[in-house]
Coordinates of N, CA and C and ligand atoms in Angstrom, one line a residue:
M1325 N -17.2 1.8 12.1 CA -16.4 1.3 10.9 C -15.4 0.3 11.4
N1326 N -15.0 -0.7 10.5 CA -14.0 -1.7 10.8 C -12.9 -1.5 9.8
A1327 N -11.7 -1.9 10.2 CA -10.6 -1.8 9.3 C -9.6 -2.9 9.4
V1328 N -8.9 -3.2 8.3 CA -7.8 -4.1 8.3 C -6.6 -3.3 7.7
V1329 N -5.4 -3.5 8.2 CA -4.3 -2.8 7.7 C -3.4 -3.8 7.0
L1330 N -3.0 -3.5 5.7 CA -2.0 -4.3 5.0 C -0.7 -3.7 5.2
L1331 N 0.2 -4.4 5.9 CA 1.5 -3.8 6.2 C 2.6 -4.7 5.5
G1332 N 3.7 -4.0 5.1 CA 4.7 -4.7 4.4 C 5.5 -3.8 3.6
P1333 N 6.8 -4.2 3.2 CA 7.6 -3.3 2.4 C 7.0 -3.0 1.1
P1334 N 7.5 -1.9 0.4 CA 7.1 -1.6 -0.9 C 7.4 -2.9 -1.8
G1335 N 6.4 -3.2 -2.6 CA 6.7 -4.4 -3.5 C 6.4 -5.7 -2.9
A1336 N 5.9 -5.8 -1.6 CA 5.6 -7.1 -1.0 C 4.3 -7.7 -1.7
G1337 N 3.5 -6.8 -2.3 CA 2.3 -7.3 -3.0 C 1.0 -6.9 -2.4
K1338 N 1.1 -5.7 -1.7 CA -0.1 -5.2 -1.0 C -1.2 -4.9 -2.0
G1339 N -0.9 -4.2 -3.0 CA -2.0 -3.8 -4.0 C -2.5 -5.1 -4.7
T1340 N -1.6 -6.0 -5.0 CA -1.9 -7.2 -5.7 C -2.9 -8.1 -4.9
V1341 N -2.7 -8.2 -3.6 CA -3.6 -9.0 -2.8 C -4.9 -8.3 -2.4
A1342 N -4.9 -7.0 -2.5 CA -6.0 -6.2 -1.9 C -7.3 -6.6 -2.5
E1343 N -7.3 -7.1 -3.8 CA -8.6 -7.4 -4.4 C -9.4 -8.5 -3.7
V1344 N -8.6 -9.4 -3.0 CA -9.4 -10.5 -2.4 C -10.2 -9.9 -1.2
L1345 N -9.7 -8.9 -0.6 CA -10.4 -8.3 0.5 C -11.6 -7.4 -0.1
V1346 N -11.3 -6.8 -1.2 CA -12.4 -6.0 -1.9 C -13.6 -6.9 -2.2
D1347 N -13.3 -8.1 -2.6 CA -14.3 -9.1 -2.9 C -15.1 -9.4 -1.6
K1348 N -14.5 -9.2 -0.5 CA -15.1 -9.5 0.8 C -15.8 -8.2 1.4
G1349 N -15.9 -7.2 0.6 CA -16.6 -6.0 1.0 C -15.8 -4.9 1.6
Y1350 N -14.5 -5.0 1.6 CA -13.6 -4.0 2.1 C -13.4 -2.9 1.1
K1351 N -13.4 -1.6 1.5 CA -13.0 -0.5 0.6 C -11.5 -0.4 0.6
H1352 N -10.9 -0.5 -0.6 CA -9.5 -0.4 -0.7 C -9.0 1.1 -0.6
V1353 N -8.2 1.4 0.4 CA -7.7 2.8 0.5 C -6.2 2.7 0.4
S1354 N -5.6 3.1 -0.7 CA -4.2 3.2 -0.9 C -3.7 4.6 -0.9
T1355 N -2.9 5.0 0.1 CA -2.5 6.4 0.2 C -1.6 6.7 -1.0
G1356 N -0.8 5.7 -1.5 CA 0.0 5.9 -2.7 C -0.9 6.3 -3.9
D1357 N -2.0 5.6 -4.1 CA -3.0 5.9 -5.2 C -3.6 7.3 -5.0
L1358 N -4.0 7.6 -3.8 CA -4.6 8.9 -3.5 C -3.6 10.0 -3.8
L1359 N -2.3 9.8 -3.5 CA -1.3 10.8 -3.8 C -1.1 11.0 -5.3
R1360 N -1.0 9.8 -6.0 CA -0.8 9.9 -7.4 C -1.9 10.6 -8.1
E1361 N -3.2 10.4 -7.6 CA -4.3 11.2 -8.1 C -4.1 12.7 -8.0
Q1362 N -3.6 13.1 -6.9 CA -3.3 14.5 -6.7 C -2.2 15.0 -7.6
I1363 N -1.2 14.1 -7.9 CA -0.2 14.5 -8.9 C -0.8 14.7 -10.3
R1364 N -1.7 13.7 -10.6 CA -2.3 13.7 -11.9 C -3.1 15.0 -12.1
L1365 N -3.8 15.4 -11.0 CA -4.7 16.6 -11.1 C -3.8 17.9 -10.9
E1366 N -2.5 17.8 -10.7 CA -1.6 18.9 -10.6 C -2.0 19.9 -9.5
T1367 N -2.5 19.3 -8.4 CA -2.9 20.2 -7.2 C -1.6 20.6 -6.5
P1368 N -1.7 21.6 -5.6 CA -0.5 22.0 -4.9 C 0.0 20.8 -4.0
L1369 N -0.9 20.1 -3.4 CA -0.5 18.9 -2.6 C 0.2 17.9 -3.5
G1370 N -0.3 17.7 -4.7 CA 0.3 16.8 -5.7 C 1.7 17.2 -6.1
L1371 N 1.9 18.5 -6.3 CA 3.2 19.0 -6.7 C 4.2 18.8 -5.6
E1372 N 3.8 19.0 -4.3 CA 4.7 18.8 -3.2 C 5.0 17.3 -3.0
A1373 N 4.0 16.5 -3.2 CA 4.2 15.1 -3.0 C 5.1 14.5 -4.0
K1374 N 4.9 14.9 -5.3 CA 5.7 14.3 -6.4 C 7.2 14.4 -6.2
E1375 N 7.6 15.6 -5.7 CA 9.0 15.8 -5.5 C 9.6 14.8 -4.5
L1376 N 8.8 14.5 -3.4 CA 9.2 13.6 -2.4 C 9.1 12.1 -2.9
M1377 N 8.0 11.8 -3.5 CA 7.8 10.4 -4.0 C 8.8 10.0 -5.0
D1378 N 9.2 10.9 -5.9 CA 10.2 10.5 -7.0 C 11.5 10.2 -6.4
R1379 N 11.8 10.7 -5.1 CA 13.1 10.4 -4.5 C 12.9 9.3 -3.5
G1380 N 11.7 8.7 -3.4 CA 11.5 7.6 -2.4 C 11.3 8.0 -1.0
R1381 N 11.1 9.3 -0.8 CA 10.9 9.8 0.6 C 9.4 9.8 0.9
F1382 N 9.1 9.9 2.2 CA 7.7 9.9 2.6 C 7.1 11.3 2.5
V1383 N 5.8 11.4 2.2 CA 5.1 12.6 2.2 C 4.8 12.9 3.7
P1384 N 4.7 14.2 4.2 CA 4.6 14.5 5.6 C 3.4 13.8 6.2
D1385 N 3.5 13.4 7.5 CA 2.4 12.7 8.2 C 1.1 13.5 8.2
S1386 N 1.3 14.9 8.4 CA 0.1 15.7 8.5 C -0.7 15.6 7.2
V1387 N 0.0 15.5 6.0 CA -0.7 15.5 4.7 C -1.5 14.2 4.6
V1388 N -0.8 13.1 4.9 CA -1.4 11.8 4.7 C -2.6 11.5 5.7
V1389 N -2.3 11.9 7.0 CA -3.4 11.8 8.0 C -4.6 12.6 7.6
G1390 N -4.3 13.8 7.1 CA -5.4 14.7 6.7 C -6.3 14.1 5.6
M1391 N -5.6 13.4 4.7 CA -6.4 12.7 3.6 C -7.3 11.6 4.2
I1392 N -6.7 10.8 5.1 CA -7.4 9.7 5.6 C -8.6 10.2 6.5
R1393 N -8.3 11.3 7.3 CA -9.3 11.8 8.2 C -10.5 12.3 7.3
G1394 N -10.2 13.0 6.3 CA -11.3 13.5 5.4 C -12.1 12.4 4.8
L1395 N -11.4 11.3 4.4 CA -12.1 10.2 3.8 C -13.0 9.5 4.8
L1396 N -12.5 9.2 6.0 CA -13.3 8.5 7.0 C -14.4 9.3 7.5
E1397 N -14.2 10.6 7.8 CA -15.2 11.4 8.4 C -16.4 11.7 7.4
S1398 N -16.1 11.6 6.1 CA -17.1 11.9 5.2 C -17.9 10.7 4.6
S1399 N -17.5 9.5 5.1 CA -18.2 8.3 4.5 C -19.0 7.5 5.6
D1400 N -19.6 6.5 5.0 CA -20.5 5.6 5.8 C -19.8 5.0 7.0
F1401 N -20.4 5.2 8.2 CA -19.7 4.7 9.4 C -19.8 3.2 9.5
S1402 N -20.6 2.5 8.7 CA -20.6 1.1 8.8 C -19.7 0.4 7.8
A1403 N -18.9 1.3 7.1 CA -18.0 0.7 6.1 C -16.8 -0.1 6.7
K1404 N -16.3 -1.0 5.9 CA -15.1 -1.8 6.2 C -14.0 -1.3 5.3
Y1405 N -12.8 -0.9 5.9 CA -11.7 -0.3 5.1 C -10.5 -1.3 5.1
L1406 N -9.9 -1.3 4.0 CA -8.6 -2.0 3.9 C -7.5 -0.9 3.6
F1407 N -6.7 -0.6 4.6 CA -5.6 0.4 4.4 C -4.4 -0.3 3.8
D1408 N -3.9 0.3 2.7 CA -2.8 -0.3 2.0 C -1.7 0.9 1.8
G1409 N -0.6 0.7 2.5 CA 0.4 1.7 2.5 C 0.2 2.8 3.5
F1410 N -0.7 2.6 4.4 CA -1.0 3.5 5.5 C -1.5 2.6 6.7
P1411 N -1.0 2.8 7.9 CA 0.0 3.8 8.3 C 1.4 3.4 7.9
R1412 N 2.4 4.3 7.8 CA 3.8 4.0 7.4 C 4.7 4.6 8.5
T1413 N 4.2 5.3 9.4 CA 5.1 5.8 10.5 C 4.3 5.6 11.8
L1414 N 5.1 5.6 13.0 CA 4.4 5.5 14.3 C 3.4 6.6 14.5
V1415 N 3.7 7.8 14.1 CA 2.8 8.9 14.2 C 1.5 8.6 13.5
Q1416 N 1.6 8.1 12.3 CA 0.4 7.8 11.5 C -0.4 6.6 12.2
A1417 N 0.3 5.7 12.7 CA -0.4 4.6 13.4 C -1.2 5.1 14.6
E1418 N -0.6 6.0 15.4 CA -1.2 6.5 16.5 C -2.4 7.4 16.1
K1419 N -2.3 8.1 15.1 CA -3.4 9.0 14.6 C -4.5 8.1 14.1
L1420 N -4.2 7.0 13.4 CA -5.2 6.1 12.9 C -6.0 5.5 14.1
D1421 N -5.3 5.1 15.2 CA -5.9 4.6 16.4 C -6.9 5.6 16.9
E1422 N -6.5 6.9 17.0 CA -7.3 7.9 17.5 C -8.6 8.1 16.6
L1423 N -8.3 8.1 15.3 CA -9.5 8.3 14.4 C -10.5 7.2 14.5
I1424 N -10.0 5.9 14.5 CA -10.9 4.8 14.6 C -11.7 4.9 15.9
A1425 N -11.0 5.2 17.0 CA -11.7 5.3 18.3 C -12.7 6.4 18.3
S1426 N -12.4 7.5 17.6 CA -13.4 8.6 17.6 C -14.6 8.3 16.8
L1427 N -14.5 7.3 15.9 CA -15.6 6.8 15.1 C -16.3 5.5 15.7
N1428 N -15.9 5.2 16.9 CA -16.3 3.9 17.5 C -16.1 2.7 16.7
G1429 N -15.0 2.7 16.0 CA -14.6 1.6 15.1 C -13.7 0.6 15.7
T1430 N -13.3 -0.4 14.9 CA -12.4 -1.4 15.4 C -11.3 -1.7 14.3
L1431 N -10.1 -1.7 14.8 CA -9.0 -2.2 13.9 C -9.0 -3.8 14.1
E1432 N -9.5 -4.5 13.0 CA -9.6 -5.9 13.2 C -8.3 -6.6 13.3
H1433 N -7.4 -6.4 12.3 CA -6.1 -7.0 12.4 C -5.2 -6.3 11.4
V1434 N -3.9 -6.7 11.5 CA -2.9 -6.2 10.6 C -2.3 -7.4 9.8
A1435 N -2.5 -7.5 8.5 CA -2.0 -8.5 7.7 C -0.6 -8.1 7.3
L1436 N 0.5 -8.8 7.8 CA 1.9 -8.4 7.5 C 2.4 -9.3 6.4
L1437 N 2.7 -8.7 5.3 CA 3.2 -9.4 4.1 C 4.7 -9.4 4.2
E1438 N 5.3 -10.6 4.4 CA 6.7 -10.8 4.6 C 7.4 -11.2 3.4
C1439 N 8.4 -10.5 2.9 CA 9.1 -10.9 1.7 C 10.6 -10.4 1.7
P1440 N 11.5 -11.2 1.4 CA 12.9 -10.8 1.4 C 13.2 -9.6 0.4
F1441 N 14.1 -8.7 0.8 CA 14.3 -7.5 0.0 C 14.8 -7.8 -1.4
D1442 N 15.6 -8.9 -1.6 CA 16.1 -9.2 -2.9 C 15.0 -9.5 -3.9
A1443 N 14.0 -10.2 -3.4 CA 12.8 -10.5 -4.3 C 12.0 -9.2 -4.6
I1444 N 12.0 -8.3 -3.6 CA 11.3 -7.1 -3.8 C 11.9 -6.2 -4.9
V1445 N 13.2 -6.1 -4.9 CA 13.9 -5.3 -5.9 C 13.4 -5.7 -7.3
E1446 N 13.5 -7.1 -7.5 CA 13.1 -7.6 -8.8 C 11.6 -7.3 -9.1
R1447 N 10.8 -7.4 -8.1 CA 9.4 -7.2 -8.3 C 9.1 -5.7 -8.7
L1448 N 9.8 -4.8 -8.1 CA 9.4 -3.4 -8.3 C 10.0 -2.9 -9.6
I1449 N 11.2 -3.4 -10.0 CA 11.8 -3.0 -11.3 C 11.0 -3.5 -12.4
G1450 N 10.3 -4.7 -12.2 CA 9.5 -5.2 -13.3 C 8.0 -4.9 -13.2
R1451 N 7.7 -4.0 -12.3 CA 6.2 -3.6 -12.1 C 5.8 -2.7 -13.3
R1452 N 4.6 -2.9 -13.8 CA 4.0 -2.0 -14.8 C 2.6 -1.8 -14.4
T1453 N 2.1 -0.5 -14.6 CA 0.8 -0.2 -14.1 C 0.0 0.5 -15.3
C1454 N -1.3 0.4 -15.2 CA -2.2 1.0 -16.1 C -2.6 2.4 -15.6
G1455 N -2.2 3.4 -16.3 CA -2.5 4.8 -15.9 C -4.0 5.1 -15.8
K1456 N -4.8 4.3 -16.5 CA -6.3 4.6 -16.5 C -7.0 3.9 -15.4
C1457 N -6.8 2.5 -15.2 CA -7.6 1.8 -14.2 C -6.7 1.4 -13.0
G1458 N -5.4 1.6 -13.0 CA -4.6 1.3 -11.9 C -4.2 -0.2 -11.8
S1459 N -4.6 -1.0 -12.7 CA -4.2 -2.4 -12.7 C -2.7 -2.6 -12.6
V1460 N -2.3 -3.6 -11.8 CA -0.8 -3.7 -11.6 C -0.4 -5.1 -12.2
Y1461 N 0.7 -5.0 -13.0 CA 1.3 -6.2 -13.6 C 2.7 -6.4 -13.3
H1462 N 3.3 -7.5 -13.7 CA 4.8 -7.7 -13.6 C 5.2 -8.3 -14.9
V1463 N 6.3 -7.8 -15.5 CA 6.8 -8.2 -16.8 C 7.0 -9.8 -16.8
T1464 N 7.4 -10.4 -15.7 CA 7.6 -11.8 -15.7 C 6.6 -12.6 -14.8
F1465 N 6.3 -12.0 -13.6 CA 5.5 -12.8 -12.7 C 4.0 -12.6 -12.9
N1466 N 3.6 -11.6 -13.5 CA 2.1 -11.4 -13.7 C 1.9 -10.5 -15.0
P1467 N 2.3 -11.1 -16.2 CA 2.3 -10.3 -17.4 C 0.8 -10.1 -17.9
P1468 N 0.5 -9.0 -18.6 CA -0.8 -8.9 -19.2 C -1.0 -10.0 -20.3
S1469 N -2.2 -10.4 -20.5 CA -2.4 -11.5 -21.5 C -2.1 -11.0 -22.9
N1470 N -2.2 -9.6 -23.1 CA -2.2 -9.0 -24.4 C -0.9 -8.2 -24.6
G1471 N 0.2 -9.0 -24.6 CA 1.5 -8.3 -24.8 C 1.9 -7.3 -23.7
E1472 N 1.9 -6.0 -24.1 CA 2.3 -5.0 -23.2 C 1.1 -4.0 -22.9
L1473 N -0.1 -4.5 -23.2 CA -1.3 -3.6 -23.0 C -2.1 -4.1 -21.8
C1474 N -2.8 -3.1 -21.1 CA -3.7 -3.5 -20.0 C -4.8 -4.4 -20.4
D1475 N -5.0 -5.4 -19.6 CA -6.1 -6.4 -20.0 C -7.5 -5.7 -19.9
V1476 N -7.6 -4.7 -19.0 CA -8.9 -4.1 -18.8 C -9.1 -2.9 -19.8
E1477 N -8.1 -2.1 -20.0 CA -8.3 -0.8 -20.8 C -7.8 -0.9 -22.2
G1478 N -6.8 -1.9 -22.4 CA -6.2 -2.1 -23.7 C -5.2 -1.0 -24.0
C1479 N -4.8 -0.2 -23.0 CA -3.9 0.9 -23.3 C -2.5 0.5 -22.8
A1480 N -1.5 1.3 -23.3 CA -0.1 0.9 -22.9 C 0.2 1.0 -21.4
L1481 N 1.0 0.1 -20.9 CA 1.3 0.2 -19.5 C 2.5 1.1 -19.3
T1482 N 2.6 1.6 -18.0 CA 3.8 2.5 -17.8 C 4.5 2.0 -16.5
Q1483 N 5.8 2.5 -16.4 CA 6.6 2.2 -15.2 C 6.5 3.4 -14.3
R1484 N 6.3 3.1 -13.0 CA 6.3 4.3 -12.1 C 7.7 4.9 -12.0
P1485 N 7.7 6.3 -11.9 CA 9.0 7.0 -11.8 C 9.8 6.5 -10.6
D1486 N 9.2 6.1 -9.5 CA 9.9 5.7 -8.3 C 10.3 4.2 -8.4
D1487 N 10.1 3.5 -9.5 CA 10.4 2.1 -9.5 C 11.8 1.9 -10.3
T1488 N 12.7 2.7 -10.0 CA 14.1 2.5 -10.5 C 14.9 1.8 -9.4
E1489 N 16.0 1.1 -9.7 CA 16.7 0.4 -8.7 C 17.2 1.3 -7.6
E1490 N 17.7 2.5 -7.9 CA 18.2 3.4 -6.9 C 17.1 3.8 -6.0
T1491 N 16.0 4.2 -6.5 CA 14.9 4.7 -5.7 C 14.3 3.6 -4.8
V1492 N 14.2 2.4 -5.4 CA 13.7 1.2 -4.7 C 14.6 1.0 -3.5
R1493 N 15.9 1.0 -3.6 CA 16.8 0.8 -2.5 C 16.6 1.9 -1.4
E1494 N 16.4 3.1 -1.8 CA 16.1 4.2 -0.9 C 14.8 3.9 -0.1
R1495 N 13.8 3.5 -0.9 CA 12.5 3.2 -0.3 C 12.6 2.1 0.7
L1496 N 13.4 1.1 0.4 CA 13.5 -0.1 1.4 C 14.2 0.4 2.6
A1497 N 15.2 1.3 2.5 CA 15.9 1.8 3.7 C 14.9 2.7 4.5
V1498 N 14.1 3.5 3.8 CA 13.1 4.3 4.6 C 12.1 3.3 5.3
Y1499 N 11.7 2.2 4.6 CA 10.8 1.3 5.2 C 11.4 0.7 6.5
E1500 N 12.7 0.3 6.4 CA 13.4 -0.3 7.6 C 13.3 0.6 8.8
K1501 N 13.6 1.9 8.5 CA 13.8 2.9 9.5 C 12.4 3.4 10.1
Q1502 N 11.5 3.7 9.2 CA 10.3 4.3 9.6 C 9.0 3.4 9.7
T1503 N 9.0 2.4 8.9 CA 7.7 1.6 8.9 C 7.9 0.3 9.7
A1504 N 9.1 -0.4 9.6 CA 9.2 -1.7 10.3 C 8.9 -1.6 11.8
P1505 N 9.2 -0.4 12.5 CA 8.8 -0.4 13.9 C 7.3 -0.6 14.2
L1506 N 6.5 -0.4 13.1 CA 5.0 -0.6 13.3 C 4.7 -2.1 13.7
I1507 N 5.6 -3.0 13.3 CA 5.4 -4.4 13.5 C 5.3 -4.6 15.0
S1508 N 6.3 -4.1 15.8 CA 6.3 -4.2 17.3 C 5.1 -3.5 17.9
Y1509 N 4.8 -2.3 17.3 CA 3.6 -1.5 17.8 C 2.4 -2.3 17.7
Y1510 N 2.1 -3.0 16.6 CA 0.9 -3.8 16.5 C 1.0 -5.2 17.2
E1511 N 2.2 -5.7 17.3 CA 2.4 -7.0 18.0 C 2.0 -6.8 19.5
A1512 N 2.4 -5.6 20.0 CA 2.0 -5.3 21.4 C 0.5 -5.3 21.6
K1513 N -0.2 -5.0 20.5 CA -1.7 -5.0 20.6 C -2.3 -6.4 20.2
N1514 N -1.4 -7.3 19.9 CA -1.8 -8.6 19.5 C -2.6 -8.6 18.2
L1515 N -2.2 -7.8 17.2 CA -3.1 -7.6 16.0 C -2.4 -8.2 14.8
V1516 N -1.1 -8.6 14.9 CA -0.4 -9.0 13.7 C -0.7 -10.4 13.2
R1517 N -1.0 -10.6 11.9 CA -1.2 -11.9 11.3 C -0.1 -12.0 10.1
P1518 N 0.9 -12.7 10.4 CA 2.0 -12.8 9.3 C 1.6 -13.6 8.1
I1519 N 2.0 -13.1 7.0 CA 1.6 -13.9 5.7 C 3.0 -14.0 4.9
N1520 N 3.2 -15.2 4.5 CA 4.4 -15.4 3.6 C 4.1 -14.9 2.2
A1521 N 4.7 -13.7 1.9 CA 4.4 -13.1 0.6 C 5.4 -13.5 -0.5
N1522 N 6.3 -14.4 -0.1 CA 7.3 -14.9 -1.0 C 6.9 -16.2 -1.7
Q1523 N 5.7 -16.2 -2.2 CA 5.1 -17.4 -2.9 C 4.4 -16.9 -4.1
P1524 N 4.0 -17.7 -5.0 CA 3.2 -17.3 -6.1 C 2.0 -16.5 -5.7
I1525 N 1.6 -15.5 -6.6 CA 0.5 -14.6 -6.2 C -0.8 -15.3 -5.7
S1526 N -1.1 -16.4 -6.4 CA -2.4 -17.1 -6.0 C -2.3 -17.7 -4.6
A1527 N -1.1 -18.1 -4.2 CA -0.9 -18.7 -2.8 C -1.0 -17.6 -1.8
V1528 N -0.4 -16.4 -2.1 CA -0.4 -15.3 -1.2 C -1.9 -14.9 -1.0
R1529 N -2.6 -14.8 -2.1 CA -4.0 -14.3 -2.0 C -4.8 -15.3 -1.2
A1530 N -4.5 -16.6 -1.3 CA -5.3 -17.6 -0.5 C -5.0 -17.5 0.9
D1531 N -3.7 -17.2 1.3 CA -3.3 -17.0 2.7 C -3.9 -15.8 3.3
V1532 N -4.0 -14.7 2.5 CA -4.6 -13.5 3.0 C -6.1 -13.8 3.3
L1533 N -6.7 -14.5 2.4 CA -8.1 -14.9 2.6 C -8.3 -15.7 3.9
K1534 N -7.4 -16.7 4.1 CA -7.5 -17.5 5.3 C -7.3 -16.6 6.6
S1535 N -6.4 -15.6 6.5 CA -6.1 -14.8 7.6 C -7.3 -14.0 8.1
L1536 N -8.3 -13.9 7.3 CA -9.5 -13.1 7.6 C -10.3 -13.8 8.7
A1537 N -10.1 -15.2 8.7 CA -11.0 -16.0 9.6 C -10.7 -15.7 11.1
Ligands
ADP1875 P1 4.4 1.0 -2.9 O1 3.2 0.3 -3.3 O2 5.5 0.7 -3.8 O3 4.8 0.7 -1.5 P2 2.8 3.3 -2.6 O4 2.0 3.5 -3.8 O5 2.2 2.8 -1.4 O6 4.2 2.5 -3.0 O7 3.5 4.7 -2.2 C1 4.3 5.4 -3.1 C2 4.9 6.6 -2.4 O8 3.9 7.5 -1.9 C3 5.8 6.3 -1.2 O9 7.1 5.9 -1.5 C4 5.7 7.6 -0.4 O10 6.6 8.6 -1.0 C5 4.3 8.0 -0.7 N1 3.4 7.5 0.4 C6 2.4 6.6 0.2 N2 1.7 6.4 1.3 C7 2.4 7.1 2.3 C8 2.2 7.3 3.7 N3 1.3 6.6 4.4 N4 3.0 8.2 4.3 C9 4.0 8.9 3.6 N5 4.2 8.8 2.3 C10 3.4 7.9 1.6
ADP1876 P1 3.0 -3.2 -3.2 O1 1.5 -2.7 -3.3 O2 3.2 -3.9 -1.8 O3 4.0 -2.1 -3.4 P2 2.4 -4.6 -5.7 O4 1.1 -5.3 -5.4 O5 2.3 -3.4 -6.5 O6 3.2 -4.3 -4.3 O7 3.4 -5.6 -6.3 C1 4.7 -5.2 -6.7 C2 5.1 -6.0 -8.0 O8 5.3 -7.3 -7.7 C3 4.0 -6.0 -9.1 O9 4.7 -5.9 -10.3 C4 3.3 -7.3 -8.9 O10 2.7 -7.8 -10.1 C5 4.4 -8.2 -8.4 N1 4.0 -9.2 -7.4 C6 3.1 -9.0 -6.4 N2 2.9 -10.1 -5.7 C7 3.8 -11.0 -6.2 C8 4.2 -12.4 -5.9 N3 3.6 -13.0 -4.9 N4 5.1 -13.0 -6.7 C9 5.7 -12.3 -7.7 N5 5.4 -11.1 -8.1 C10 4.5 -10.4 -7.3

């Protein structure tokens, strides 16, 4: 298996640019989406995760790594994966390296979406998502064509409970402390491809596509 990691602070646009890689045959794996699915199904894991996610805290490494291990070990070894929101800690990065090695896979590169924190707060507070298909919009930067309804499903969009200003600031602090060190970790392996994420969505998507070359 091969993999690309999308790294960057919450709200940098990881989910938004993921689709250009999906068009190139990558399977999009978002740990945030997997956890929200557990919350929706009201599983014990989901109930534990919700309490942490609503406060902007991370779910334990063992839980997230377990989900990724289960997914990789039960699927096609020739698949190409796009990891979005994983790894988020050094422990997760090391475990991902071990998993990839055990499957004789390759981590191709890490696309690092760089965006100033001020822009991020505005992005996350205005983010709206479709509860049915997961499409992501922004009230100003990427509004649905149909007023406040999802373009795909036609249903009302919702705001994530962790997209309040207070929780966004907590998430950015957690990112600085726990996830930003991954940049040096991957730089030491010469895997980082920086992308300017502080541009219009179409320009960021084009740069992500170029970074694949
Ligand atoms: P965003 O796209 O805004 O960065 P995500 O959907 O990726 O948010 O994640 C939402 C929340 O889910 C995180 O704030 C965290 O609580 C939890 N989460 C997601 N991925 C991980 C992970 N790899 N490790 C720990 N917690 C995670
Ligand atoms: P992440 O997955 O990194 O948390 P998202 O892809 O969910 O980020 O994007 C966060 C919010 O910012 C969404 O409302 C999205 O529509 C908006 N957004 C994403 N990329 C851009 C961009 N380049 N310019 C303006 N808004 C953006």
